[in-house]
Amino acid sequence: MGSIKLENIRVFTNHGCLTEEGKIGSEYRVDLTINANLSKSALSDQLEDTVDYVYLNQVVKEEMAVRSKLLEHVANRILSRIFEESPMVTFAEVVVSKINPPLGGDVEMVSILLSKQR
């Protein structure tokens, strides 16, 4: 078993419940960890024997581009898609963070964490 981590994927997009958030947009950070059996790829040195992190990054960017009111919703879409398209993945955890959220205070970011297991 092994893990692949994509850390600090930065995306500018328009999530949020407020109309202004949909118009103005904000910066987001996404961290993704997946678990899979990486023993074959460790020996073969072949991309088809692993979970391609370029693919994982693309899933995050594509799902983050679809507007959601809630961070939970976009995180769930990311996890669902990874599990539908990557049979090697046995566990995945995603953290979606909104940087400088409009809370009326000095808050660096707000984050949600969702995980899924096969």
CSV table of C-alpha atoms in Angstrom, one decimal:
chain,number,residue,atom,x,y,z
A,1,MET,CA,0.0,0.0,0.0
A,2,GLY,CA,1.1,3.5,-0.6
A,3,SER,CA,-0.1,7.1,-0.7
A,4,ILE,CA,0.1,9.9,-3.3
A,5,LYS,CA,-0.3,13.5,-2.0
A,6,LEU,CA,-1.0,16.6,-4.0
A,7,GLU,CA,-0.5,19.6,-1.7
A,8,ASN,CA,-1.5,23.2,-2.1
A,9,ILE,CA,-3.2,23.0,-5.5
A,10,ARG,CA,-4.2,26.7,-6.0
A,11,VAL,CA,-7.4,27.6,-7.9
A,12,PHE,CA,-9.3,30.8,-8.4
A,13,THR,CA,-13.0,30.1,-8.8
A,14,ASN,CA,-16.5,31.3,-7.7
A,15,HIS,CA,-17.8,29.0,-4.9
A,16,GLY,CA,-20.1,30.3,-2.1
A,17,CYS,CA,-23.6,31.1,-1.1
A,18,LEU,CA,-23.4,34.9,-1.6
A,19,THR,CA,-24.2,36.4,-5.0
A,20,GLU,CA,-21.0,38.5,-4.7
A,21,GLU,CA,-18.9,35.4,-4.3
A,22,GLY,CA,-20.2,34.1,-7.7
A,23,LYS,CA,-19.3,37.3,-9.4
A,24,ILE,CA,-16.0,38.2,-7.8
A,25,GLY,CA,-14.5,34.8,-7.0
A,26,SER,CA,-11.8,33.8,-4.5
A,27,GLU,CA,-8.6,31.9,-4.1
A,28,TYR,CA,-8.9,28.3,-3.0
A,29,ARG,CA,-6.4,25.7,-1.8
A,30,VAL,CA,-7.0,21.9,-2.3
A,31,ASP,CA,-5.0,19.1,-0.7
A,32,LEU,CA,-5.6,15.6,-1.9
A,33,THR,CA,-4.3,12.3,-0.6
A,34,ILE,CA,-5.1,8.9,-2.1
A,35,ASN,CA,-4.1,5.4,-1.0
A,36,ALA,CA,-3.5,2.6,-3.5
A,37,ASN,CA,-1.3,-0.4,-4.0
A,38,LEU,CA,1.8,1.1,-5.4
A,39,SER,CA,4.0,-2.1,-5.2
A,40,LYS,CA,3.6,-2.9,-8.9
A,41,SER,CA,4.6,0.6,-10.1
A,42,ALA,CA,7.5,0.6,-7.6
A,43,LEU,CA,8.9,-2.4,-9.5
A,44,SER,CA,7.8,-1.8,-13.1
A,45,ASP,CA,8.5,2.0,-13.3
A,46,GLN,CA,5.4,2.2,-15.6
A,47,LEU,CA,2.8,4.9,-15.4
A,48,GLU,CA,-0.1,2.5,-16.2
A,49,ASP,CA,0.7,0.6,-12.9
A,50,THR,CA,0.0,3.6,-10.7
A,51,VAL,CA,-2.5,6.4,-10.2
A,52,ASP,CA,-1.3,9.3,-12.3
A,53,TYR,CA,-1.0,12.5,-10.3
A,54,VAL,CA,-1.4,14.6,-13.4
A,55,TYR,CA,-4.9,13.0,-13.7
A,56,LEU,CA,-5.6,13.7,-10.1
A,57,ASN,CA,-4.7,17.3,-10.4
A,58,GLN,CA,-6.9,17.6,-13.5
A,59,VAL,CA,-9.9,16.2,-11.7
A,60,VAL,CA,-9.4,18.7,-8.9
A,61,LYS,CA,-9.1,21.6,-11.3
A,62,GLU,CA,-12.2,20.5,-13.4
A,63,GLU,CA,-14.4,20.0,-10.4
A,64,MET,CA,-13.3,23.2,-8.7
A,65,ALA,CA,-14.3,25.0,-11.9
A,66,VAL,CA,-18.0,23.9,-11.4
A,67,ARG,CA,-19.7,26.4,-9.1
A,68,SER,CA,-21.0,25.1,-5.8
A,69,LYS,CA,-22.6,26.9,-2.9
A,70,LEU,CA,-20.8,24.7,-0.3
A,71,LEU,CA,-17.2,23.4,-0.2
A,72,GLU,CA,-18.6,20.1,1.0
A,73,HIS,CA,-20.4,19.7,-2.3
A,74,VAL,CA,-17.3,20.3,-4.5
A,75,ALA,CA,-15.2,18.1,-2.2
A,76,ASN,CA,-17.7,15.3,-2.6
A,77,ARG,CA,-17.6,15.6,-6.4
A,78,ILE,CA,-13.8,15.3,-6.4
A,79,LEU,CA,-14.0,12.2,-4.3
A,80,SER,CA,-16.8,10.6,-6.3
A,81,ARG,CA,-15.1,11.2,-9.6
A,82,ILE,CA,-11.8,9.7,-8.4
A,83,PHE,CA,-13.5,6.6,-7.1
A,84,GLU,CA,-15.6,6.2,-10.3
A,85,GLU,CA,-12.6,6.6,-12.7
A,86,SER,CA,-9.7,5.1,-10.7
A,87,PRO,CA,-10.3,1.6,-9.5
A,88,MET,CA,-6.8,1.4,-7.9
A,89,VAL,CA,-7.8,4.0,-5.3
A,90,THR,CA,-8.8,2.4,-2.0
A,91,PHE,CA,-9.0,5.6,0.1
A,92,ALA,CA,-9.0,9.3,-0.6
A,93,GLU,CA,-9.1,12.4,1.5
A,94,VAL,CA,-9.6,15.9,0.2
A,95,VAL,CA,-9.3,19.2,2.0
A,96,VAL,CA,-10.8,22.3,0.3
A,97,SER,CA,-9.9,25.6,1.7
A,98,LYS,CA,-11.3,29.1,0.9
A,99,ILE,CA,-8.5,31.6,1.4
A,100,ASN,CA,-9.6,34.9,3.0
A,101,PRO,CA,-13.3,34.0,3.4
A,102,PRO,CA,-15.8,36.8,3.7
A,103,LEU,CA,-16.5,36.3,7.4
A,104,GLY,CA,-16.2,39.9,8.7
A,105,GLY,CA,-13.0,39.0,10.6
A,106,ASP,CA,-9.4,38.2,10.3
A,107,VAL,CA,-9.5,34.6,9.1
A,108,GLU,CA,-6.8,33.2,6.9
A,109,MET,CA,-8.9,30.4,5.5
A,110,VAL,CA,-11.7,28.0,6.2
A,111,SER,CA,-11.4,24.4,5.3
A,112,ILE,CA,-13.5,21.3,5.0
A,113,LEU,CA,-12.2,17.7,5.0
A,114,LEU,CA,-14.0,14.8,3.4
A,115,SER,CA,-12.7,11.2,3.0
A,116,LYS,CA,-14.0,8.1,1.2
A,117,GLN,CA,-13.0,4.5,1.3
A,118,ARG,CA,-13.7,1.7,-1.1
